[in-house]
Amino acid sequence: MLSTDQILEAMSGQGLRITDQRKTLAKLFGENTGYLSAKDVYEHMGRKYSGLSFDTVYRNLRVMEELGVLEQVVFEDGVKFKGSCNQDHHHHHMICLQCMKTYPINFCPMNLTDTPDQFRVVKHKFEVFGYCKECEQNREEETALAVHSKEGH
């Protein structure tokens, strides 16, 4: 994951003015390994910057995503953002729906796709959702407990 300094360097390298708010955003994503919704970010930023609008927060998230310092993923409950990986090669992720831990997919499935001649791909995303081994075990234990408690009544 990119560090706070790497995020700030990428932003200033693209000509963005590094405001105190942007430093706070960079620090939030540089230190947080999980996925955050725009609402999560807005609430975090609102604690320090009263009067900050949701639109301003969302616009900055979009700019940071376009610069490549944030990754945007669409979950069933909405769009979330996370600091980009610091791996310098193109890759995709498997994401645990319980703990949000991500695992890299070290090849690009796009290469296996038959793209029609009349279509030019300019960007793509590929995420696989499921449960990591630990979360899957916890889910199985919870299911077993629930079944066991129903049988006891």
GROMACS .gro file of C-alpha atoms in nm:
model
  153
    1MET     CA    1   0.000   0.000   0.000
    2LEU     CA    2   0.120   0.351  -0.074
    3SER     CA    3   0.250   0.550   0.222
    4THR     CA    4   0.123   0.897   0.312
    5ASP     CA    5   0.439   1.051   0.161
    6GLN     CA    6   0.401   0.851  -0.163
    7ILE     CA    7   0.039   0.968  -0.196
    8LEU     CA    8   0.141   1.331  -0.139
    9GLU     CA    9   0.432   1.300  -0.386
   10ALA     CA   10   0.202   1.162  -0.655
   11MET     CA   11  -0.050   1.441  -0.595
   12SER     CA   12   0.209   1.720  -0.607
   13GLY     CA   13   0.376   1.553  -0.905
   14GLN     CA   14   0.050   1.597  -1.096
   15GLY     CA   15   0.032   1.964  -1.005
   16LEU     CA   16  -0.222   1.940  -0.723
   17ARG     CA   17  -0.184   2.198  -0.450
   18ILE     CA   18  -0.114   2.015  -0.123
   19THR     CA   19  -0.358   2.172   0.121
   20ASP     CA   20  -0.395   2.078   0.486
   21GLN     CA   21  -0.714   1.889   0.394
   22ARG     CA   22  -0.534   1.688   0.126
   23LYS     CA   23  -0.255   1.607   0.372
   24THR     CA   24  -0.519   1.474   0.612
   25LEU     CA   25  -0.677   1.267   0.332
   26ALA     CA   26  -0.337   1.127   0.231
   27LYS     CA   27  -0.262   1.039   0.593
   28LEU     CA   28  -0.600   0.867   0.633
   29PHE     CA   29  -0.539   0.639   0.334
   30GLY     CA   30  -0.165   0.602   0.397
   31GLU     CA   31  -0.230   0.466   0.746
   32ASN     CA   32  -0.556   0.274   0.688
   33THR     CA   33  -0.534  -0.062   0.511
   34GLY     CA   34  -0.910  -0.111   0.477
   35TYR     CA   35  -1.178   0.018   0.243
   36LEU     CA   36  -1.357   0.341   0.334
   37SER     CA   37  -1.681   0.477   0.194
   38ALA     CA   38  -1.707   0.844   0.099
   39LYS     CA   39  -1.931   0.882   0.405
   40ASP     CA   40  -1.659   0.733   0.630
   41VAL     CA   41  -1.407   0.978   0.488
   42TYR     CA   42  -1.648   1.270   0.518
   43GLU     CA   43  -1.716   1.189   0.885
   44HIS     CA   44  -1.342   1.158   0.956
   45MET     CA   45  -1.264   1.487   0.781
   46GLY     CA   46  -1.561   1.665   0.944
   47ARG     CA   47  -1.409   1.611   1.288
   48LYS     CA   48  -1.116   1.833   1.193
   49TYR     CA   49  -1.270   2.063   0.931
   50SER     CA   50  -1.610   2.197   1.030
   51GLY     CA   51  -1.815   2.319   0.737
   52LEU     CA   52  -1.645   2.085   0.489
   53SER     CA   53  -1.894   1.973   0.226
   54PHE     CA   54  -1.953   1.613   0.121
   55ASP     CA   55  -1.909   1.724  -0.243
   56THR     CA   56  -1.558   1.854  -0.168
   57VAL     CA   57  -1.462   1.526  -0.003
   58TYR     CA   58  -1.606   1.318  -0.287
   59ARG     CA   59  -1.441   1.535  -0.554
   60ASN     CA   60  -1.103   1.487  -0.384
   61LEU     CA   61  -1.158   1.111  -0.364
   62ARG     CA   62  -1.235   1.101  -0.738
   63VAL     CA   63  -0.926   1.311  -0.820
   64MET     CA   64  -0.707   1.084  -0.606
   65GLU     CA   65  -0.856   0.776  -0.776
   66GLU     CA   66  -0.790   0.924  -1.121
   67LEU     CA   67  -0.429   0.994  -1.018
   68GLY     CA   68  -0.393   0.628  -0.923
   69VAL     CA   69  -0.323   0.682  -0.552
   70LEU     CA   70  -0.662   0.539  -0.450
   71GLU     CA   71  -0.840   0.229  -0.570
   72GLN     CA   72  -1.217   0.237  -0.602
   73VAL     CA   73  -1.419  -0.082  -0.561
   74VAL     CA   74  -1.795  -0.126  -0.595
   75PHE     CA   75  -1.931  -0.342  -0.312
   76GLU     CA   76  -2.294  -0.446  -0.272
   77ASP     CA   77  -2.338  -0.168  -0.017
   78GLY     CA   78  -2.174   0.099  -0.233
   79VAL     CA   79  -1.847   0.243  -0.358
   80LYS     CA   80  -1.544   0.231  -0.128
   81PHE     CA   81  -1.190   0.359  -0.158
   82LYS     CA   82  -0.854   0.237  -0.034
   83GLY     CA   83  -0.493   0.340  -0.082
   84SER     CA   84  -0.343   0.190  -0.396
   85CYS     CA   85  -0.097  -0.094  -0.378
   86ASN     CA   86   0.265   0.006  -0.407
   87GLN     CA   87   0.330  -0.279  -0.646
   88ASP     CA   88   0.444  -0.127  -0.972
   89HIS     CA   89   0.279  -0.383  -1.196
   90HIS     CA   90  -0.081  -0.409  -1.311
   91HIS     CA   91  -0.282  -0.655  -1.104
   92HIS     CA   92  -0.626  -0.722  -0.959
   93HIS     CA   93  -0.758  -0.842  -0.622
   94MET     CA   94  -0.957  -1.103  -0.437
   95ILE     CA   95  -1.138  -0.931  -0.150
   96CYS     CA   96  -1.276  -1.090   0.167
   97LEU     CA   97  -1.632  -0.970   0.222
   98GLN     CA   98  -1.596  -1.016   0.600
   99CYS     CA   99  -1.262  -0.860   0.699
  100MET     CA  100  -1.192  -0.674   0.370
  101LYS     CA  101  -0.841  -0.821   0.345
  102THR     CA  102  -0.719  -0.826  -0.013
  103TYR     CA  103  -0.508  -1.078  -0.198
  104PRO     CA  104  -0.340  -0.998  -0.530
  105ILE     CA  105  -0.426  -1.181  -0.849
  106ASN     CA  106  -0.087  -1.197  -1.015
  107PHE     CA  107  -0.209  -1.217  -1.373
  108CYS     CA  108  -0.459  -1.011  -1.566
  109PRO     CA  109  -0.778  -1.196  -1.665
  110MET     CA  110  -0.833  -0.932  -1.934
  111ASN     CA  111  -0.574  -1.114  -2.143
  112LEU     CA  112  -0.811  -1.412  -2.156
  113THR     CA  113  -1.099  -1.202  -2.288
  114ASP     CA  114  -1.205  -1.204  -2.652
  115THR     CA  115  -1.234  -0.836  -2.733
  116PRO     CA  116  -1.427  -0.766  -3.054
  117ASP     CA  117  -1.242  -0.576  -3.329
  118GLN     CA  118  -1.498  -0.295  -3.309
  119PHE     CA  119  -1.416  -0.226  -2.942
  120ARG     CA  120  -1.104  -0.064  -2.791
  121VAL     CA  121  -1.048  -0.123  -2.419
  122VAL     CA  122  -0.909   0.184  -2.239
  123LYS     CA  123  -0.960   0.078  -1.877
  124HIS     CA  124  -1.081  -0.224  -1.685
  125LYS     CA  125  -1.138  -0.351  -1.333
  126PHE     CA  126  -1.158  -0.704  -1.207
  127GLU     CA  127  -1.228  -0.800  -0.847
  128VAL     CA  128  -1.321  -1.136  -0.700
  129PHE     CA  129  -1.524  -1.138  -0.377
  130GLY     CA  130  -1.538  -1.419  -0.125
  131TYR     CA  131  -1.411  -1.514   0.221
  132CYS     CA  132  -1.057  -1.565   0.343
  133LYS     CA  133  -0.978  -1.892   0.522
  134GLU     CA  134  -1.014  -1.742   0.872
  135CYS     CA  135  -1.346  -1.569   0.801
  136GLU     CA  136  -1.482  -1.880   0.628
  137GLN     CA  137  -1.398  -2.088   0.937
  138ASN     CA  138  -1.571  -1.830   1.160
  139ARG     CA  139  -1.880  -1.838   0.937
  140GLU     CA  140  -1.890  -2.220   0.949
  141GLU     CA  141  -1.858  -2.214   1.330
  142GLU     CA  142  -2.139  -1.956   1.361
  143THR     CA  143  -2.362  -2.164   1.132
  144ALA     CA  144  -2.289  -2.479   1.333
  145LEU     CA  145  -2.368  -2.297   1.661
  146ALA     CA  146  -2.693  -2.159   1.519
  147VAL     CA  147  -2.802  -2.504   1.400
  148HIS     CA  148  -2.701  -2.660   1.731
  149SER     CA  149  -2.892  -2.401   1.938
  150LYS     CA  150  -3.208  -2.453   1.726
  151GLU     CA  151  -3.186  -2.830   1.775
  152GLY     CA  152  -3.163  -2.780   2.153
  153HIS     CA  153  -3.506  -2.613   2.171
   0.00000   0.00000   0.00000
